[in-house]
Coordinates of C-alpha atoms in Angstrom, one line a residue:
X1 CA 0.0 0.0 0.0
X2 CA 1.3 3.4 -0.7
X3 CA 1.8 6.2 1.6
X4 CA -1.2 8.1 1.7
X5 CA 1.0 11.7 0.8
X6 CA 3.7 11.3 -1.3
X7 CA 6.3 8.5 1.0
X8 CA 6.8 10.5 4.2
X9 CA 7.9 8.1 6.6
X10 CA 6.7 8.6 10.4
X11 CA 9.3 7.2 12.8
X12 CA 8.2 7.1 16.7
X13 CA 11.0 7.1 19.2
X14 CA 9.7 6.0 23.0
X15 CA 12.2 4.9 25.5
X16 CA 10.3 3.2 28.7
X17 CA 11.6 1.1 31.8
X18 CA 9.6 -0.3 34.4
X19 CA 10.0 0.5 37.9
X20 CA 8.1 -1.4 40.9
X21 CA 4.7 -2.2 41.5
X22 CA 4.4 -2.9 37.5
X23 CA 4.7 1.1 36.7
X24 CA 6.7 2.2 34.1
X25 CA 9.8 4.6 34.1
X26 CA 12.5 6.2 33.3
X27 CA 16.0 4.7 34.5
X28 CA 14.6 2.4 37.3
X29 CA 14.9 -1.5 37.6
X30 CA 12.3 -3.7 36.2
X31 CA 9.7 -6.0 37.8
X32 CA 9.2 -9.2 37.5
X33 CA 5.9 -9.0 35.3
X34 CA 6.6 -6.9 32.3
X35 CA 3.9 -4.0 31.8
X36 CA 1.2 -5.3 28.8
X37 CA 1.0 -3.0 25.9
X38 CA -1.3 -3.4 23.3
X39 CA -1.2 -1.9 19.6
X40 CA -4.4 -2.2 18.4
X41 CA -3.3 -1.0 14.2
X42 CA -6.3 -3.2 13.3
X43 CA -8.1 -0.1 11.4
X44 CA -4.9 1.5 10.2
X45 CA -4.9 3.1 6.6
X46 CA -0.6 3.0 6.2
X47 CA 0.8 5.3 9.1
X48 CA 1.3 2.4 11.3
X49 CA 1.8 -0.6 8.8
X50 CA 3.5 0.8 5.6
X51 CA 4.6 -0.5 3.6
X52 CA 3.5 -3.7 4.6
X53 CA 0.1 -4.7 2.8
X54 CA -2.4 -7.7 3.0
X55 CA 0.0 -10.2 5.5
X56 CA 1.4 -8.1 8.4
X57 CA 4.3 -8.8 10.5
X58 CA 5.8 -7.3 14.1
X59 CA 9.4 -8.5 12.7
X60 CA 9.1 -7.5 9.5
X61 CA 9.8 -3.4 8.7
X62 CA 6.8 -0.9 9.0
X63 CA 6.4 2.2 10.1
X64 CA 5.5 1.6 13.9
X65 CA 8.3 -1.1 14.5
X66 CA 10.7 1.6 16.2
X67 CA 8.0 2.7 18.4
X68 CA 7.2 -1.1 19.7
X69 CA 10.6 -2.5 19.5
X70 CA 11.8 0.3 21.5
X71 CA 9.1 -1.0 24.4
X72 CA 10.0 -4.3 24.0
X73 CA 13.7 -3.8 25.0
X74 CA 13.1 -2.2 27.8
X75 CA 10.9 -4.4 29.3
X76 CA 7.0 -4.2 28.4
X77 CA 5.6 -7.0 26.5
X78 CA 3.8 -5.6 23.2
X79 CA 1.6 -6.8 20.9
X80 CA 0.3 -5.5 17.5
X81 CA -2.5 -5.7 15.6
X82 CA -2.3 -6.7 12.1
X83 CA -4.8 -4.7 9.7
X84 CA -8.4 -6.6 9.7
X85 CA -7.9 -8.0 12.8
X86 CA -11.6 -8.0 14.8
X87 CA -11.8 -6.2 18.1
X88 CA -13.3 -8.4 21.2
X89 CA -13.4 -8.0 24.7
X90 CA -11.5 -11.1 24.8
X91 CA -8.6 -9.9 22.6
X92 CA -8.1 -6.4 24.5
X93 CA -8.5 -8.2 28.2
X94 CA -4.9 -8.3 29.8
X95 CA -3.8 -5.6 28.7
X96 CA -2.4 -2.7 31.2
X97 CA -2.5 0.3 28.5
X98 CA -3.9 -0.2 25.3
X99 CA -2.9 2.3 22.4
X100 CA -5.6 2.7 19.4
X101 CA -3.4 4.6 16.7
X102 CA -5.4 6.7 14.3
X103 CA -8.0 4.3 12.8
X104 CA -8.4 5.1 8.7
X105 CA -11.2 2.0 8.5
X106 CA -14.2 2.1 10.8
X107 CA -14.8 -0.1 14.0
X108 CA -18.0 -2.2 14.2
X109 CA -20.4 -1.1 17.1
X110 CA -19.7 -4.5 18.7
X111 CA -15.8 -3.3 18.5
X112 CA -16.5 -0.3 20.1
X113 CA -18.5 -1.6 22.7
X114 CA -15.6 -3.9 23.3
X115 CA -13.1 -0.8 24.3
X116 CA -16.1 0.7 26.7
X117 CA -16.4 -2.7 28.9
X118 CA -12.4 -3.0 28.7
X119 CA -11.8 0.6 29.8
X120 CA -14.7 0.3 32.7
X121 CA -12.9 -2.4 34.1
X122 CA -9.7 -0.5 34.4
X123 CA -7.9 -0.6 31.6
X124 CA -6.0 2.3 30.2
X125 CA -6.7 3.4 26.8
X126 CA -4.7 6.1 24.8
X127 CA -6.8 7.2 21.4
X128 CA -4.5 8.9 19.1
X129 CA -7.3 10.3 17.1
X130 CA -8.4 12.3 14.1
X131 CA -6.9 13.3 10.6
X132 CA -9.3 10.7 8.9
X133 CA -11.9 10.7 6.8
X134 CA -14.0 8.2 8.5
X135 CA -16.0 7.7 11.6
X136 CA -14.1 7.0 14.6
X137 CA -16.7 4.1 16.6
X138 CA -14.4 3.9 18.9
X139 CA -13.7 7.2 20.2
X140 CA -17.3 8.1 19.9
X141 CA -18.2 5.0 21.8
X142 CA -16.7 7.6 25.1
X143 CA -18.4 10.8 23.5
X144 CA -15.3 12.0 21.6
X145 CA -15.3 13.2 18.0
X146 CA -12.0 14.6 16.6
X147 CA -11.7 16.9 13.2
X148 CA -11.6 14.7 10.0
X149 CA -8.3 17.0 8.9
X150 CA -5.4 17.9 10.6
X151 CA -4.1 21.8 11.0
X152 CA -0.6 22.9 11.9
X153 CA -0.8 24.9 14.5
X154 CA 0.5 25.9 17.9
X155 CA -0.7 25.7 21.4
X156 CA -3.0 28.5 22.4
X157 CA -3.2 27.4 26.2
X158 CA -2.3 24.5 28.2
X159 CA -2.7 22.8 31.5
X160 CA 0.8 21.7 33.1
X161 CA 0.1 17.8 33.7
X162 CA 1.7 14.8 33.4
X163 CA -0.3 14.1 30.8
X164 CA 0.3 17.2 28.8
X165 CA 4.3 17.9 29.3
X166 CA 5.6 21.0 28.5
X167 CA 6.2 21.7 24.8
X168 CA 7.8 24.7 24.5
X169 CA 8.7 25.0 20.3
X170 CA 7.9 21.7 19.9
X171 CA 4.1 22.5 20.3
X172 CA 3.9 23.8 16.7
X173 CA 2.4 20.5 15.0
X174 CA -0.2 18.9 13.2
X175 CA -3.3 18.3 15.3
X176 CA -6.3 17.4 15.0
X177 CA -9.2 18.9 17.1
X178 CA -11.5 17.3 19.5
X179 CA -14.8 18.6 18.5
X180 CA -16.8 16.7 20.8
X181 CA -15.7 16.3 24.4
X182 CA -17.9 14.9 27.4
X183 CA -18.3 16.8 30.2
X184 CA -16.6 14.6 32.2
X185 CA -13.6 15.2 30.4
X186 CA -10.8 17.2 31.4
X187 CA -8.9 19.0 28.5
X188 CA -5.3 19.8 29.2
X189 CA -4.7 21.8 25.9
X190 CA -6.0 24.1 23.4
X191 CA -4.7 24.8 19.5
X192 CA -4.9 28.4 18.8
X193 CA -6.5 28.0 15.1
X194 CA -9.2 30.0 13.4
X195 CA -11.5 29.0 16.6
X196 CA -9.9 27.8 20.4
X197 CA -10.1 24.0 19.9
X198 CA -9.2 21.5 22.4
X199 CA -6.4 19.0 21.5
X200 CA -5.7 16.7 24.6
X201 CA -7.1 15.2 28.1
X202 CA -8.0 12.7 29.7
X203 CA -11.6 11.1 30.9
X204 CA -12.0 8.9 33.8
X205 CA -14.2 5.9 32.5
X206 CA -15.5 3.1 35.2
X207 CA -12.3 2.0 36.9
X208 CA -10.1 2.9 33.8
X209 CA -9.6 6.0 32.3
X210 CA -8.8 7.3 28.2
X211 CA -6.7 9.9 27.5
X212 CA -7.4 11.3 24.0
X213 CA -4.7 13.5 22.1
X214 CA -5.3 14.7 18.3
X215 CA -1.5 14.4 17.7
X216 CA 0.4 11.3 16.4
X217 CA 3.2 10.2 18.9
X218 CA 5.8 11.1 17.1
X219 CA 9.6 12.3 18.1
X220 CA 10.2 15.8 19.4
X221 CA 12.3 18.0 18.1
X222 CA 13.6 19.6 21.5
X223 CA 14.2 17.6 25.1
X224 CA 12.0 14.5 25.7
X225 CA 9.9 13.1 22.8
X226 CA 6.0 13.6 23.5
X227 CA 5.5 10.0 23.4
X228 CA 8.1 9.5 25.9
X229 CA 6.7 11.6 28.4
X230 CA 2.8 10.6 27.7
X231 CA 3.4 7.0 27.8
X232 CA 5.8 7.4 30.8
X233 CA 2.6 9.2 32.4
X234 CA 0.0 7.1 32.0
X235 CA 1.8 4.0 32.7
X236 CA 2.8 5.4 36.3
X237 CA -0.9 7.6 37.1
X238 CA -3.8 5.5 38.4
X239 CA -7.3 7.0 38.3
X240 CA -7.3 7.2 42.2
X241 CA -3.6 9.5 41.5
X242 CA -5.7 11.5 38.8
X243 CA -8.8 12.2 41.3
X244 CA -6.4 13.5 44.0
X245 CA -4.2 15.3 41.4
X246 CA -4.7 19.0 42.4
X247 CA -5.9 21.4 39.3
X248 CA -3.2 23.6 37.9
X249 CA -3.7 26.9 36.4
X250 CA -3.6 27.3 33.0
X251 CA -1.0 28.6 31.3
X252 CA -1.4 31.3 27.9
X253 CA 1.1 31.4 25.3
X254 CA 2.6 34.7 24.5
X255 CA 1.3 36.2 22.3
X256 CA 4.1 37.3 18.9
X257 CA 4.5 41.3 18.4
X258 CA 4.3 40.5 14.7
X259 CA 1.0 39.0 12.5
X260 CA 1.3 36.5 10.6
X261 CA 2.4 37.4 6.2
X262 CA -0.9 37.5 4.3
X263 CA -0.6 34.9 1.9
X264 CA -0.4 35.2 -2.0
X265 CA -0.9 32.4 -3.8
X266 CA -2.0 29.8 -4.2
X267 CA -5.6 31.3 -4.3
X268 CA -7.8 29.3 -1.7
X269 CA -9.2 25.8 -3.5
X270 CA -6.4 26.0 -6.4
X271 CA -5.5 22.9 -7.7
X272 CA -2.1 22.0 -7.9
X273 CA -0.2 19.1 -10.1
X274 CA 0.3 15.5 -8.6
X275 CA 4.1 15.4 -7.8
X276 CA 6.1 15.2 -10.5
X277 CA 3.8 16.5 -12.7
X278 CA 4.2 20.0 -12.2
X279 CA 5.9 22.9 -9.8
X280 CA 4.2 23.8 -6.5
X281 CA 4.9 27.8 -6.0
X282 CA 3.7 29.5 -3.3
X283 CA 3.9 33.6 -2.3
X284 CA 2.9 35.8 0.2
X285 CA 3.6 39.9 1.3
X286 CA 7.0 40.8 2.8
X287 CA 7.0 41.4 6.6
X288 CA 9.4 44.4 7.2
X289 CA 12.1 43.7 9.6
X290 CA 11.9 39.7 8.9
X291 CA 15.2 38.1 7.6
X292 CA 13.8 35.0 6.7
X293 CA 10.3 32.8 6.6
X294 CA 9.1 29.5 7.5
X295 CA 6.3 27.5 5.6
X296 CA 4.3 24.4 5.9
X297 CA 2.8 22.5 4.0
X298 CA 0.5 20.2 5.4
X299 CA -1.7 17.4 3.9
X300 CA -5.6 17.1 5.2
X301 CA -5.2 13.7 6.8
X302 CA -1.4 14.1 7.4
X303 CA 0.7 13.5 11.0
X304 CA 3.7 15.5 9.9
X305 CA 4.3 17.9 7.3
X306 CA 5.2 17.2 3.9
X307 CA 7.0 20.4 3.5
X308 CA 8.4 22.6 6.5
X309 CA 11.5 24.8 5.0
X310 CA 13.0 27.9 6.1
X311 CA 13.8 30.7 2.9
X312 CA 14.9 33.7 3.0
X313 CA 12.5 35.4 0.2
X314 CA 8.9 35.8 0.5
X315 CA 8.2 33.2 -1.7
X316 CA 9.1 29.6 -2.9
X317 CA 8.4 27.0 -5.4
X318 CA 8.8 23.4 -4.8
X319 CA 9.3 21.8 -8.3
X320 CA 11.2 17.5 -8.6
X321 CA 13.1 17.8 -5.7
X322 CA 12.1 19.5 -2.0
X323 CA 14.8 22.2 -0.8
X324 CA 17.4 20.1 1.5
X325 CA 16.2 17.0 0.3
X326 CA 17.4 14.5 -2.4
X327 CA 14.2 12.8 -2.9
X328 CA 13.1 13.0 -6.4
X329 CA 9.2 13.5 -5.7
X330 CA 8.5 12.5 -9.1
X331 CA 10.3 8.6 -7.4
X332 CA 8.2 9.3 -4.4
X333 CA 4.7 8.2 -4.6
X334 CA 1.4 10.3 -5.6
X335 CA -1.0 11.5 -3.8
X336 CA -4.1 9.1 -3.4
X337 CA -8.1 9.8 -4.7
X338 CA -9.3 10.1 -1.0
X339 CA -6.3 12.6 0.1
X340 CA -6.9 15.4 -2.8
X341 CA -8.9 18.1 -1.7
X342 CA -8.4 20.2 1.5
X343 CA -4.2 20.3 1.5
X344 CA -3.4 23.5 3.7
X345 CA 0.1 25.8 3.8
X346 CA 1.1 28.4 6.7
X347 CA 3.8 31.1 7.2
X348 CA 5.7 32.7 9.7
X349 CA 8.1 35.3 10.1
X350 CA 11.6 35.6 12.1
X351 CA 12.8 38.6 12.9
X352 CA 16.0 40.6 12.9
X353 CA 16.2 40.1 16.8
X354 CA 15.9 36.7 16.5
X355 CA 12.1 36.0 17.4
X356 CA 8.9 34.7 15.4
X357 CA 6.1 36.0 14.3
X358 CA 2.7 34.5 14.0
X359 CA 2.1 32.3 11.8
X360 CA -0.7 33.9 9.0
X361 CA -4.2 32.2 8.2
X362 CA -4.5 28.9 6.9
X363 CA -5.0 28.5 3.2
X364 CA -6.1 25.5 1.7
X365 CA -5.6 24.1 -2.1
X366 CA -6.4 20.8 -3.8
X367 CA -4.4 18.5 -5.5
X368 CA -5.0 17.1 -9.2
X369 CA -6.3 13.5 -10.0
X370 CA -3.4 11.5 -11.1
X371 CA -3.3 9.9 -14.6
X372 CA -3.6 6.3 -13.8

């Protein structure tokens, strides 16, 4: 199966070790029972599986295998879920955390009812969620309904917890927003997009608890990895710790002296050329005082950019080959039917003295059908 935007591949980096009592983390000596992880990749549509396709296999190379290897050699035992693979209460019982990456195909209600009785009876669940086209069963199954697209974006306010780490640059990412949250749930972040939309929380369930985050565990780029820290977190909190936690205030980022450049063109809905077909060029105004820009290019079901490059003119154009890269795009894959319409691209400023500006509106363009 081909990537689902050009070949971008996603590589997690987690690092855990198990301390006493069965709780997980960092540096400390293991107990005699490994922790239970479970990958449930049974709905996956390539970011967890690629480029595996109709047979799937731990040992064999895909996408996730850094991720889970990295838990197996420090001491949790971990199991993933090939593609098509049926959900039961049986086959998720055992687990201590179970991690539902972002599910491309749809859950059956008798799946999703599965996760509820699981989760009620203590298990910890983690729903990495949004940036598909599909209904999610599963995280709607616990009253939760992410975006269908992604946005790049940064944090707009957060809640210091160990669920929600601090971020510091590494908050500007794609997410995906939670448009439907229970009231039971408490949100830890917020993206600041067009409209304040939370991101990340947690919500007790029963004896368990889920916490639900519309950004794919990837590495960090500064200090810690987010999946590091979340995993760490949830593997160590119990509900009871949760309950007795004490609220923290939240915190606001600062806001940038400087707007964001008023984009140019592409016009909103153009549609570009498949890659390799054609030159992508994008413009926007000059921002006086800036010695440079940064853009992103970001596709509508996508966990990390295809395109983030730093220029220092008010304009670029992205033609075979990306800037820094030596991947010949015309080599690297097309994009697919069901990812065409509702690509986005942002800018930012930096400054003579050193410090960013806000990033400008989204803008969104389409992408041609390829000749088959």
């Amino acid at each position: 199966m081909k990537s689902t935007y050009f070949k971008i591949f996603v590589v997690f980096s987690l690092s855990l070790v198990v301390m006493g009592s069965g709780h997980l983390a960092f540096g400390q000596s293991r107990p005699l029972e490994p922790y239970r992880i479970l990958i449930d990749a049974s709905k996956d549509g390539g970011l967890w599986w690629f480029p595996q396709a109709g047979h799937f296999d731990a040992e064999q190379p895909h996408q996730g295998k850094i991720f889970a290897d990295s838990l197996r050699q420090d001491g949790a035992e971990v199991v993933e879920l090939g593609r098509g693979e049926t959900i039961t209460t049986d086959r998720l019982r055992g687990f201590d955390l179970v991690i539902r990456v972002p599910a491309f195909f749809t859950y059956s209600p008798s799946e999703a009812n599965a996760y509820r009785y699981i989760v009620a009876g203590g298990t910890r669940l983690l729903i990495i969620g949004g940036a598909t086209p599909n209904p999610d069963r599963v995280a709607e199954a616990f009253g939760l309904k992410f975006e269908k697209r992604a946005h790049f974006s940064s944090l707009k306010r957060w809640v210091p917890h160990p669920f929600f780490p601090a971020f510091g640059e590494d908050s500007e990412s794609a997410w995906s927003g939670v448009v439907g949250v229970p009231n039971e749930a408490v949100v830890l972040g917020w993206i600041n997009n067009s409209k304040e939309t939370p991101v990340q929380g947690y919500l007790p369930y029963g004896q368990g608890y889920v916490v639900f985050t519309g950004r794919a565990i990837t590495l960090g780029r500064n200090g810690p990895s987010f999946s590091k820290a979340l995993i760490n977190s949830i593997a160590i909190f119990s509900l009871r710790d949760l309950m007795l936690m004490p609220t923290a205030e939240v915190v606001t980022a600062q806001v940038p002296l400087v707007g964001g450049p008023i984009l140019i063109e592409p016009q909103s809905n153009s549609t570009l050329p498949q890659p390799g077909d054609g030159e992508w060029r994008f413009d926007w105004e000059d921002v006086p005082g800036s010695e440079r820009y940064e853009i992103v290019i970001l596709g509508p079901h996508a966990s990390t950019p295809l395109a983030r490059v730093i220029t220092s003119k008010s304009e670029i154009t992205l033609g075979k080959r990306l800037p820094g890269s030596d991947v010949d795009r015309s080599k690297a894959g097309y994009i697919a039917d069901h990812n065409l319409r509702g690509w986005s691209w942002r800018v930012r400023a930096k400054l003579i003295d050193g410090t960013w500006g806000a990033w400008s509106r989204e803008k969104r363009f389409n992408i041609q059908i390829r000749n088959k």
